mmCIF file of C-alpha atoms and ligand atoms in Angstrom:
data_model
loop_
_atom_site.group_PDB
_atom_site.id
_atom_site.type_symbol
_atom_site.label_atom_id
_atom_site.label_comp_id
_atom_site.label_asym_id
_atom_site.label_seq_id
_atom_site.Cartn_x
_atom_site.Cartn_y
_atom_site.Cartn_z
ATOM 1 C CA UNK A 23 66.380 151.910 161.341
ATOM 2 C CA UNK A 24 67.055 148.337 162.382
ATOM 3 C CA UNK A 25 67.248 146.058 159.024
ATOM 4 C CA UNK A 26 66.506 142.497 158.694
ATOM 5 C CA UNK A 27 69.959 141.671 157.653
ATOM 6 C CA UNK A 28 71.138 143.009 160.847
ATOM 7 C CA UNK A 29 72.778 141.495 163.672
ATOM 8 C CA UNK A 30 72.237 142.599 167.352
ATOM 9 C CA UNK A 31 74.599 140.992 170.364
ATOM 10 C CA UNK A 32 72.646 140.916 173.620
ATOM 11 C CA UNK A 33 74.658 140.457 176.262
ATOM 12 C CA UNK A 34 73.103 139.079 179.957
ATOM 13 C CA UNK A 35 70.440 137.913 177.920
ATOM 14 C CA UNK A 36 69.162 135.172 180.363
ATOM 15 C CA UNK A 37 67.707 137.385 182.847
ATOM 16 C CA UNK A 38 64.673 139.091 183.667
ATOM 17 C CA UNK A 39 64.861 141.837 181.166
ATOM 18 C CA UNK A 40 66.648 139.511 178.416
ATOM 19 C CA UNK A 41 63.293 137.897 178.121
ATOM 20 C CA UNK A 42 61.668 140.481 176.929
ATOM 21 C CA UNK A 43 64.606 141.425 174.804
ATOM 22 C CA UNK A 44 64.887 138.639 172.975
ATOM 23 C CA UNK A 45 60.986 138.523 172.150
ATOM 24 C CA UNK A 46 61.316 142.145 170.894
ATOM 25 C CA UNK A 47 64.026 141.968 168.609
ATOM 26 C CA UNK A 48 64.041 138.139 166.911
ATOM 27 C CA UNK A 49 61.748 138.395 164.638
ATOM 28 C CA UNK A 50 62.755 141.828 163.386
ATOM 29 C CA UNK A 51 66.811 141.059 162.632
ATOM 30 C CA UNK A 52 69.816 138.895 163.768
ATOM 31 C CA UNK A 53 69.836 138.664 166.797
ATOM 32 C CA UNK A 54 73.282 137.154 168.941
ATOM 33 C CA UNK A 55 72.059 136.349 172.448
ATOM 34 C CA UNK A 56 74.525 135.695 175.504
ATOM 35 C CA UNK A 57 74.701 135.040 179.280
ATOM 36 C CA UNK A 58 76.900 133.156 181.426
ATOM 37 C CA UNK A 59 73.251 131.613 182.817
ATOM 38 C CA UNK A 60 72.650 129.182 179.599
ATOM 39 C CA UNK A 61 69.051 128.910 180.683
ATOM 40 C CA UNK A 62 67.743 128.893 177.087
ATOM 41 C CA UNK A 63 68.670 127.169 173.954
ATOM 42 C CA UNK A 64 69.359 130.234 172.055
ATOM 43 C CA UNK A 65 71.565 131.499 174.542
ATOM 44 C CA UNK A 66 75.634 130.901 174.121
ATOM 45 C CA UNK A 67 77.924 131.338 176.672
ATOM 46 C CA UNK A 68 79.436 134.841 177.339
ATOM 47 C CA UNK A 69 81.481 136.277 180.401
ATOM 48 C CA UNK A 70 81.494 140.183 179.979
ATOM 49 C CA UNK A 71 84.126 140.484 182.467
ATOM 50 C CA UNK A 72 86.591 138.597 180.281
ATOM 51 C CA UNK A 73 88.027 141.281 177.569
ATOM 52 C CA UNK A 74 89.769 138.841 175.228
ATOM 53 C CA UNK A 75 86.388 136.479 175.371
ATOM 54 C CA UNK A 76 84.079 139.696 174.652
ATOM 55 C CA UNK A 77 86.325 141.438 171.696
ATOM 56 C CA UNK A 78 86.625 137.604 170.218
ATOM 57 C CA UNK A 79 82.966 137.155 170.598
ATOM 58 C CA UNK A 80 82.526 140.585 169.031
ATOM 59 C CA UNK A 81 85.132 140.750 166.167
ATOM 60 C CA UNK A 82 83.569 137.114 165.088
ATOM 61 C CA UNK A 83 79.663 138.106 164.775
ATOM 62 C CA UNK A 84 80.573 142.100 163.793
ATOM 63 C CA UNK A 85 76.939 143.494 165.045
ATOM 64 C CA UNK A 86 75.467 146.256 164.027
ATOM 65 C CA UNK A 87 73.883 147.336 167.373
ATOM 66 C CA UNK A 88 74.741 145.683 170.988
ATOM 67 C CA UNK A 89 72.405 145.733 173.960
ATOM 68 C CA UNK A 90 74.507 145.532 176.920
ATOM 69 C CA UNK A 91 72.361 144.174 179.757
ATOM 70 C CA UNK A 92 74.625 141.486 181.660
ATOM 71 C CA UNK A 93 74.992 142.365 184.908
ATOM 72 C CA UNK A 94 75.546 141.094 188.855
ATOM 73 C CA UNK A 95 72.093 142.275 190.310
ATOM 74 C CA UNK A 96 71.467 140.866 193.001
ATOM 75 C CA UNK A 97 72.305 143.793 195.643
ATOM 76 C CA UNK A 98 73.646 141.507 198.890
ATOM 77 C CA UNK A 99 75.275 139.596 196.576
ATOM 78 C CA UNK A 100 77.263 142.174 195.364
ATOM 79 C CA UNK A 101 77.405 144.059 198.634
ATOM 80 C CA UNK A 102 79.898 140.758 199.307
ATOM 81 C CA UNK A 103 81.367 140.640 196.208
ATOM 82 C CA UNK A 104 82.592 143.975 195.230
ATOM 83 C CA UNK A 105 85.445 142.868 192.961
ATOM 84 C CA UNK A 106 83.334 140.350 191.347
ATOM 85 C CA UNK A 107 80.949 142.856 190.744
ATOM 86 C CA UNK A 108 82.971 145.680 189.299
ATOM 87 C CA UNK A 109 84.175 142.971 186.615
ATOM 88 C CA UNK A 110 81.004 142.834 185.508
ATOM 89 C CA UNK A 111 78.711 145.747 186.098
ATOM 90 C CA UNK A 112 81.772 148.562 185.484
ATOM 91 C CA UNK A 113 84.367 146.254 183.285
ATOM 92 C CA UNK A 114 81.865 144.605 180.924
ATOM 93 C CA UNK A 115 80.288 147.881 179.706
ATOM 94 C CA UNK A 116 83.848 149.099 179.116
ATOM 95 C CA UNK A 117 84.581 145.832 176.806
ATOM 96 C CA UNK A 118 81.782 146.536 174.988
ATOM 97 C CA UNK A 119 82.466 150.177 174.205
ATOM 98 C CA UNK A 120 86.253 149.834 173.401
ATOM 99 C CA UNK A 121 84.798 147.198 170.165
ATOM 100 C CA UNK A 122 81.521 149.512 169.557
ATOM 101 C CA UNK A 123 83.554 152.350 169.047
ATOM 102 C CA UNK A 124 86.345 150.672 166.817
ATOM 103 C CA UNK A 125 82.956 149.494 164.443
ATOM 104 C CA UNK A 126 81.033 152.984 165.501
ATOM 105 C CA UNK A 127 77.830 151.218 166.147
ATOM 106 C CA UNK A 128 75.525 152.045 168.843
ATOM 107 C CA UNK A 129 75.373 150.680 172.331
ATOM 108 C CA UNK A 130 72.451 150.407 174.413
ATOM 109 C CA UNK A 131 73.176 150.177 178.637
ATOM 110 C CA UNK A 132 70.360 149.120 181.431
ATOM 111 C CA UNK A 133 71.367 151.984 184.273
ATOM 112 C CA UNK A 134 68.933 152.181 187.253
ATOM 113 C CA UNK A 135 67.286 154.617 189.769
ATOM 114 C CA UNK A 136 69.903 152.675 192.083
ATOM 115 C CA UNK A 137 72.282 155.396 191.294
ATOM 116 C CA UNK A 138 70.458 158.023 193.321
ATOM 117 C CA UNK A 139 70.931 158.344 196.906
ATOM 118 C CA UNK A 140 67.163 158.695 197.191
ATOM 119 C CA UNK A 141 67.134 161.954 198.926
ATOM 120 C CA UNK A 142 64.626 163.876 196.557
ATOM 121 C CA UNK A 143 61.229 162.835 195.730
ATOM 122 C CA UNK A 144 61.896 161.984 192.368
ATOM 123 C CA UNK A 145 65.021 161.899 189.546
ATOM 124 C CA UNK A 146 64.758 163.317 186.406
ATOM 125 C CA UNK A 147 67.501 162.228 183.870
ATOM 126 C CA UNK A 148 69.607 165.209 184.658
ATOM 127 C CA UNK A 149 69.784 165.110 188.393
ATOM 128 C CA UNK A 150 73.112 164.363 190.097
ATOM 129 C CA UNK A 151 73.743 160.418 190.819
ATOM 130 C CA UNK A 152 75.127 159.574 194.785
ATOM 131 C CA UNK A 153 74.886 155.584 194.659
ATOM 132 C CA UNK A 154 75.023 154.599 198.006
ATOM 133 C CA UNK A 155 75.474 150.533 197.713
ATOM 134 C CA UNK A 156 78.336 148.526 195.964
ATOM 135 C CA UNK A 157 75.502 147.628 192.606
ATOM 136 C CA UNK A 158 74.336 151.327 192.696
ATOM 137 C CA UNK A 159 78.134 152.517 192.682
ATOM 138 C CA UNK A 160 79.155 149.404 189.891
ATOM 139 C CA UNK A 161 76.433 150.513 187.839
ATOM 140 C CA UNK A 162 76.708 154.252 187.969
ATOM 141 C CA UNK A 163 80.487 153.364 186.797
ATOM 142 C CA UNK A 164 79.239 151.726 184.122
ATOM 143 C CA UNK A 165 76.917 154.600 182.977
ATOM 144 C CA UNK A 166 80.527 156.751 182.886
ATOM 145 C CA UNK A 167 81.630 153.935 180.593
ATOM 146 C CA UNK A 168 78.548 153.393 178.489
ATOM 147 C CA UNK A 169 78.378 157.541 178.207
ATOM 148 C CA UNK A 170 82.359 156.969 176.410
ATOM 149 C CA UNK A 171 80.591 155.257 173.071
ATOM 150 C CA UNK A 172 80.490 157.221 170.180
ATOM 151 C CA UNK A 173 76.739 156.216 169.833
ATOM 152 C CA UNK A 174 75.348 155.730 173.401
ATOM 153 C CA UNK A 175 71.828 155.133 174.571
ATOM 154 C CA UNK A 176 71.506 154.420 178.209
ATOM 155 C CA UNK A 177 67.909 153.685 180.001
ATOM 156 C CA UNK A 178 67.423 154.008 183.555
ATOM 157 C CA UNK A 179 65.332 151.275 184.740
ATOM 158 C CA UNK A 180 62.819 151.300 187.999
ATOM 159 C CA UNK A 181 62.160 147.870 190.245
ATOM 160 C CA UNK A 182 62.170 145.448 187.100
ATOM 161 C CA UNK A 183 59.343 143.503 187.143
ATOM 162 C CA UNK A 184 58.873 140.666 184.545
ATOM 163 C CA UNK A 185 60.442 137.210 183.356
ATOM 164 C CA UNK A 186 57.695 135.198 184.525
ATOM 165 C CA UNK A 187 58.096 132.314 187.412
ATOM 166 C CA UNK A 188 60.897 130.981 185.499
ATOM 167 C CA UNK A 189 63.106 134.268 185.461
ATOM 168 C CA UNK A 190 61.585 137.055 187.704
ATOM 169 C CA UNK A 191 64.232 136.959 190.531
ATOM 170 C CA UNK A 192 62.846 139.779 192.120
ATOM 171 C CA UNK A 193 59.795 141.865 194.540
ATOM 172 C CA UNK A 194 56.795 140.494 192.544
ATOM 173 C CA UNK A 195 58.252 136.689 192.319
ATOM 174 C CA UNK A 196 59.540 136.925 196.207
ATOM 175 C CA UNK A 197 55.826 137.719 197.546
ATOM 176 C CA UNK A 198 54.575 135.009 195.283
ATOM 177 C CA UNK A 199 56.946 132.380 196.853
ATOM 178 C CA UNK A 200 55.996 133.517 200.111
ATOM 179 C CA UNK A 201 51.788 132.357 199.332
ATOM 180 C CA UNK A 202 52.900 129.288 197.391
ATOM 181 C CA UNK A 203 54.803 128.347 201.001
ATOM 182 C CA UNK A 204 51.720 129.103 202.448
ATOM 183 C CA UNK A 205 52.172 132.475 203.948
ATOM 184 C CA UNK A 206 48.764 134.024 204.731
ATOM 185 C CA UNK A 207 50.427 137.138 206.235
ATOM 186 C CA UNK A 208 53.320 139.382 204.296
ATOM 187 C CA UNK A 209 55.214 141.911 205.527
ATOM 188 C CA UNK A 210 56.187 144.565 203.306
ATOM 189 C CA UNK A 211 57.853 147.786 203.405
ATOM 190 C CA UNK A 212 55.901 151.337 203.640
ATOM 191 C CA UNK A 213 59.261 153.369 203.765
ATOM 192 C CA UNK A 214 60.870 152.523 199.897
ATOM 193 C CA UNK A 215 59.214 154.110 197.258
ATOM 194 C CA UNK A 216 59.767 153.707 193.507
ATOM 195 C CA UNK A 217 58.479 153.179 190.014
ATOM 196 C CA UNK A 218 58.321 149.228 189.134
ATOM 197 C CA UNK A 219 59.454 148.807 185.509
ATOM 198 C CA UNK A 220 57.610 146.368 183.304
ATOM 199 C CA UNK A 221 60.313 144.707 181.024
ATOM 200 C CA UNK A 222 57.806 143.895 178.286
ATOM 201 C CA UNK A 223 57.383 147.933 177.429
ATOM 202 C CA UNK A 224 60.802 148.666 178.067
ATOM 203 C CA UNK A 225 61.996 146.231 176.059
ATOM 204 C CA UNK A 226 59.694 148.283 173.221
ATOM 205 C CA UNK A 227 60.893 151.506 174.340
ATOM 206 C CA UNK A 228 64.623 150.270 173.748
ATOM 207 C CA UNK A 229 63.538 149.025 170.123
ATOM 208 C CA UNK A 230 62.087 152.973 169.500
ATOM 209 C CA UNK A 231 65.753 154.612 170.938
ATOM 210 C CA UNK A 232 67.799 152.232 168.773
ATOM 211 C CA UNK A 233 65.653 152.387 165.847
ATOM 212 C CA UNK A 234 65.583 155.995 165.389
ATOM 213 C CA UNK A 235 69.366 156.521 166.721
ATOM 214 C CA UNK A 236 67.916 158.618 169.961
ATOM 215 C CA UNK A 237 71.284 158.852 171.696
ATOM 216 C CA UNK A 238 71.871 160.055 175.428
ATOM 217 C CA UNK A 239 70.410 158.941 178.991
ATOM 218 C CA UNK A 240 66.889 158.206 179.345
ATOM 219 C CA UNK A 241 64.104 157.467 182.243
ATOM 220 C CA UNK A 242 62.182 154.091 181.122
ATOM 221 C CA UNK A 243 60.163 152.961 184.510
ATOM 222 C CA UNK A 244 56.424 153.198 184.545
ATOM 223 C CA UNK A 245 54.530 155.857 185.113
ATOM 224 C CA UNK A 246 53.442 156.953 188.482
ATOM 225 C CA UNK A 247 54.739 156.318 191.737
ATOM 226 C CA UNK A 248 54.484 153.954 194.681
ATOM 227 C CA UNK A 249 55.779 152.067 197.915
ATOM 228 C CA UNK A 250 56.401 148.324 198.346
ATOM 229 C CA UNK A 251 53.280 147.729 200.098
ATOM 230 C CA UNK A 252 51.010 148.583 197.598
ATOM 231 C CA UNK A 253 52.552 147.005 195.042
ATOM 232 C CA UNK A 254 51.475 143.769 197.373
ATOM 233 C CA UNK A 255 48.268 145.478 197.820
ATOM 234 C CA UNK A 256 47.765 145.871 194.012
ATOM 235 C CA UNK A 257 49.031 142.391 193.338
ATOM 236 C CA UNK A 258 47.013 140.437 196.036
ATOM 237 C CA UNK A 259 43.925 142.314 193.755
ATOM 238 C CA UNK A 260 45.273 140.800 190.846
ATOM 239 C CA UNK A 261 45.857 137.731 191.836
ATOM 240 C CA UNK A 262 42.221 137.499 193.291
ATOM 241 C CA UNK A 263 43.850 136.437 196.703
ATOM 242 C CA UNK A 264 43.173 139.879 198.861
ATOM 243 C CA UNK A 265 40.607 137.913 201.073
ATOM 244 C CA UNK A 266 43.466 134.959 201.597
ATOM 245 C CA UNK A 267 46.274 137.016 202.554
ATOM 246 C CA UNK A 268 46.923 139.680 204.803
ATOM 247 C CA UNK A 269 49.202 142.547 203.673
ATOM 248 C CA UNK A 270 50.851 144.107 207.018
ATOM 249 C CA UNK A 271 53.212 147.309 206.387
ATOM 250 C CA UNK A 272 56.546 147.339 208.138
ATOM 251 C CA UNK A 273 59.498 149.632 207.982
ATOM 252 C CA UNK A 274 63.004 148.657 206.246
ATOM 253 C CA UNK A 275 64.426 147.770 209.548
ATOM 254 C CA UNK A 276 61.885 145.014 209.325
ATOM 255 C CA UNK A 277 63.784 143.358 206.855
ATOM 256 C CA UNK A 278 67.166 144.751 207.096
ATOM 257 C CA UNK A 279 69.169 141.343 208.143
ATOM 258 C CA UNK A 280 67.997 139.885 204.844
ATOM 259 C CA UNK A 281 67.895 142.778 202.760
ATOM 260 C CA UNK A 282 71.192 144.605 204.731
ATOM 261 C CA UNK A 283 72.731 146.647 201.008
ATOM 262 C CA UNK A 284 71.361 150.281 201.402
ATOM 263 C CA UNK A 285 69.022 151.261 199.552
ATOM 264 C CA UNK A 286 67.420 155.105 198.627
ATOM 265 C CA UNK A 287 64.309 156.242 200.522
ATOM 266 C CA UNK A 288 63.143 157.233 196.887
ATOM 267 C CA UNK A 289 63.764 155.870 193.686
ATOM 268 C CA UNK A 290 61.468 157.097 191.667
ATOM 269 C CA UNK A 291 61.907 157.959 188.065
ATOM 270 C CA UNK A 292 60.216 160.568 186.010
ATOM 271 C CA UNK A 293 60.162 159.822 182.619
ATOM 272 C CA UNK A 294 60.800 162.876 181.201
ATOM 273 C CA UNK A 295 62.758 162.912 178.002
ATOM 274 C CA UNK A 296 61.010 159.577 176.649
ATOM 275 C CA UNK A 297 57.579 161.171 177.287
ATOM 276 C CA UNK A 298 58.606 164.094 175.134
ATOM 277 C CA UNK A 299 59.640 161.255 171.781
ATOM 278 C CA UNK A 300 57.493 158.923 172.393
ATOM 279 C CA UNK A 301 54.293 159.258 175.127
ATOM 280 C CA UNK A 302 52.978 155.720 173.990
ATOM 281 C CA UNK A 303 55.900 154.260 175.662
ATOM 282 C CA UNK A 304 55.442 154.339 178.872
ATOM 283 C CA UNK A 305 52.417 152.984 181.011
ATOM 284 C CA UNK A 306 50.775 153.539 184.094
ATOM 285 C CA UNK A 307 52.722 151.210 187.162
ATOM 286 C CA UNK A 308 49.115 149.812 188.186
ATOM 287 C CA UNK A 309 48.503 148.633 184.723
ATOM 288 C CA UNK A 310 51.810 146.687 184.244
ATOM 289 C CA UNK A 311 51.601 145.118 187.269
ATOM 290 C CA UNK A 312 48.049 143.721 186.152
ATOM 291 C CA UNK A 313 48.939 142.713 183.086
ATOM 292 C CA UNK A 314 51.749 140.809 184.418
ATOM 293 C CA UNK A 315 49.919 139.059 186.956
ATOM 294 C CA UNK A 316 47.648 137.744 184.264
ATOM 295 C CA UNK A 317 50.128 136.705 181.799
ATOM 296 C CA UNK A 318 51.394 134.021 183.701
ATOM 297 C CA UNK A 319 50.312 131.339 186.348
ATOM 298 C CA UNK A 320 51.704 131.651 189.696
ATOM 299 C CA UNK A 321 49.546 130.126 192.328
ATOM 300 C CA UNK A 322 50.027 126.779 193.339
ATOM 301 C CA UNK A 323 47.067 125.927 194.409
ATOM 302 C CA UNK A 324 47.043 122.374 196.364
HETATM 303 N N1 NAP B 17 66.443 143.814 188.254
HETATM 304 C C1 NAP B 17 66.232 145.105 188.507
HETATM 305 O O1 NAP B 17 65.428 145.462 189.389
HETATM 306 C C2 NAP B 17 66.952 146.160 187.706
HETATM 307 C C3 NAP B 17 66.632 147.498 187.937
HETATM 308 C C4 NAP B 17 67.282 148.474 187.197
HETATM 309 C C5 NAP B 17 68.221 148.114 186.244
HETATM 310 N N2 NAP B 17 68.525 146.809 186.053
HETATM 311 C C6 NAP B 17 69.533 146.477 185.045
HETATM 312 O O2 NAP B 17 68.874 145.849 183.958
HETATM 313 C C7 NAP B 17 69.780 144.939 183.322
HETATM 314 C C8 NAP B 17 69.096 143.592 183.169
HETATM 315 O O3 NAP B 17 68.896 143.059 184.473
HETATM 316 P P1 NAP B 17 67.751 142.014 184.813
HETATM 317 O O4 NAP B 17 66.749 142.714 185.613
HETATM 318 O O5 NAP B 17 67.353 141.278 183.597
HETATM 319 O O6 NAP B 17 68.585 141.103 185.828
HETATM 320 P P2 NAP B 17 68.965 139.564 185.739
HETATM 321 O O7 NAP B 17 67.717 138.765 185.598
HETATM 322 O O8 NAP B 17 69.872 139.302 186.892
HETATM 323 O O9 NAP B 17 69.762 139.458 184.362
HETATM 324 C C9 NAP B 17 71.137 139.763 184.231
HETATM 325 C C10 NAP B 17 71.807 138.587 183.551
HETATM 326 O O10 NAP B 17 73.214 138.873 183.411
HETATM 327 C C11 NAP B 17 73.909 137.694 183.763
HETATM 328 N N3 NAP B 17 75.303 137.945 184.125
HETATM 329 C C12 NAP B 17 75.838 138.170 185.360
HETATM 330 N N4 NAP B 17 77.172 138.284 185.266
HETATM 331 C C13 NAP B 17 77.502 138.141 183.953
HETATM 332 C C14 NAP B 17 78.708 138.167 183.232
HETATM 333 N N5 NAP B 17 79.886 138.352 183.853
HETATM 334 N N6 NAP B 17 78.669 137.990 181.897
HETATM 335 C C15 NAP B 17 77.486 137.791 181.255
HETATM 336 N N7 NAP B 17 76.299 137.744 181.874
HETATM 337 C C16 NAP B 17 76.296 137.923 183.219
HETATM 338 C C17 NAP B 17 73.108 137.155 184.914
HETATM 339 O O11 NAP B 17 73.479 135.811 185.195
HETATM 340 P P3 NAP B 17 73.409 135.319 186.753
HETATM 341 O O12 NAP B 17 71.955 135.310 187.092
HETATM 342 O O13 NAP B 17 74.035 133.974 186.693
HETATM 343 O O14 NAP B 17 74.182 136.335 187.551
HETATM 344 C C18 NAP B 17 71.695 137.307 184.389
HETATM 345 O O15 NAP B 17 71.304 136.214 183.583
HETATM 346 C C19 NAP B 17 71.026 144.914 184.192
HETATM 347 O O16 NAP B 17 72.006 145.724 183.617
HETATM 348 C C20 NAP B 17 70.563 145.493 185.515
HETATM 349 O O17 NAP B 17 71.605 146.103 186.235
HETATM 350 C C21 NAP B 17 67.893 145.823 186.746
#
């Protein structure tokens, strides 16, 4: 059970998913929050690829618990930057463990469905991983790294959606930038299907695993299951826009010189083993999406 006297090291804390994070833990204990994106004013400056900087960093604060979510995620980025991305997505975890382990306290790692080849329906947490891009790969190596700590809890996350227009980098804020250009038609894939993954439950469902010490691999997307396009669909709903803009389905190959890292036909989760601890968890996809919408503004309207 996490204490008020407590300390908890986030790493990557800047992000999408750090957001959340952050909101879900600082009220409850200490918590030490890092990136190497300073975006925030309670963020300090942490390179996970750098072992001497992250056993300094960690032999100064001692924690009690670290959540390790730092990563290169950005998939063309690091399908042109594999060393780069290795450092961070494979060698970072493996910083982190080598000082949990010394202190044997717990560390928490952010996998994803990326580690699937996509040939199956849907994963559960036991199916075998066949990454087939240069993130899935980095990150499925850092699951074999994460999986070395004494006490490890890693979550596989669906398409992340949350952050708000300030930190969402990805699907949900990329079809909003296309209507605040002025797009009135979007093109979206039928052919990639998934579970999105709304950062402001999982970020609850990480505080459940670490508070009562539920070690092991874990499933935390939504619930359900869907395809790009109607995520658009749903979202041009709940942004009241569906009249405005057109949603037109495409194939991948629509998109493929921007979007050229493979990705799986299917990455959909099933949520097995945290349905079985804790069915509260985890909501419905359509839900999250709505809620999301509505907790922040995102039209420009001129
Ligand atoms: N986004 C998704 O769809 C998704 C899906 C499944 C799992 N995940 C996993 O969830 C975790 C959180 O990701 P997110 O969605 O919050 O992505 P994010 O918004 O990109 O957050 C990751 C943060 O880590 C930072 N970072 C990159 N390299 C670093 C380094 N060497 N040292 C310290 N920080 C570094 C990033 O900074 P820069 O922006 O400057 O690189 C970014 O602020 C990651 O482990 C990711 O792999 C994400």
């Amino acid at each position: 059970m996490i204490n008020k006297e407590d300390k908890i090291v986030i790493t990557g804390c800047g992000g999408m998913l750090g957001e959340a994070v952050y909101s879900e833990f600082k009220d409850i204990c200490k918590v030490y929050a890092s990136d190497i994106d300073l975006n925030e004013d309670w963020l300090e400056y942490l390179d996970v690829s750098s072992a001497n900087a992250v056993a300094e960093y960690l032999e100064n604060i001692k924690p009690d618990y670290i959540i390790h979510l730092a990563a290169k995620t950005d998939m063309e980025y690091c399908e042109l930057n594999s060393e780069e991305t290795y450092a961070t997505n494979r060698n970072g975890v493996t910083h982190v463990v080598k000082y949990a382990n010394s202190a044997n306290i717990p560390v928490v790692y952010i996998s994803t469905a990326g580690i699937f080849d996509g040939e199956q329906e849907s994963y559960r947490e036991e199916d075998k991983p066949n990454p087939l891009s240069v993130y899935g790969r980095s990150k499925y190596e850092g699951e074999l790294e994460a999986k070395k700590a004494t006490k490890s809890i890693v979550v596989r996350a669906g398409w992340m959606i949350g952050g708000g227009p300030k930190k969402d980098k990805k699907f949900v804020k990329k079809i909003v930038e296309q209507i605040n250009n002025g797009s009135k038609q979007l093109h979206v894939v039928n052919d990639k299907f998934g579970t999105p993954c709304y950062t402001y439950d999982l970020a609850k469902s990480l505080h459940f695993l670490v508070d009562n010490e539920y070690y092991g691999i874990y499933h935390g997307a939504c619930d359900g299951k869907c395809n790009r396009y109607e995520v658009a669909v749903a979202m041009m709903i709940d942004l009241g826009i569906k009249d405005e803009v057109e949603v037109i389905e495409v194939d991948s190959s629509f998109v493929e010189k921007d979007f050229f890292a493979p990705r799986p036909r299917s990455e959909i989760l099933q949520n097995i083993r945290l349905k079985k601890i804790a069915p509260h968890l985890t909501r419905d996809w359509e839900i999250c999406v709505k809620e999301y919408l509505n907790k922040f503004d995102w039209l420009e309207r001129s």
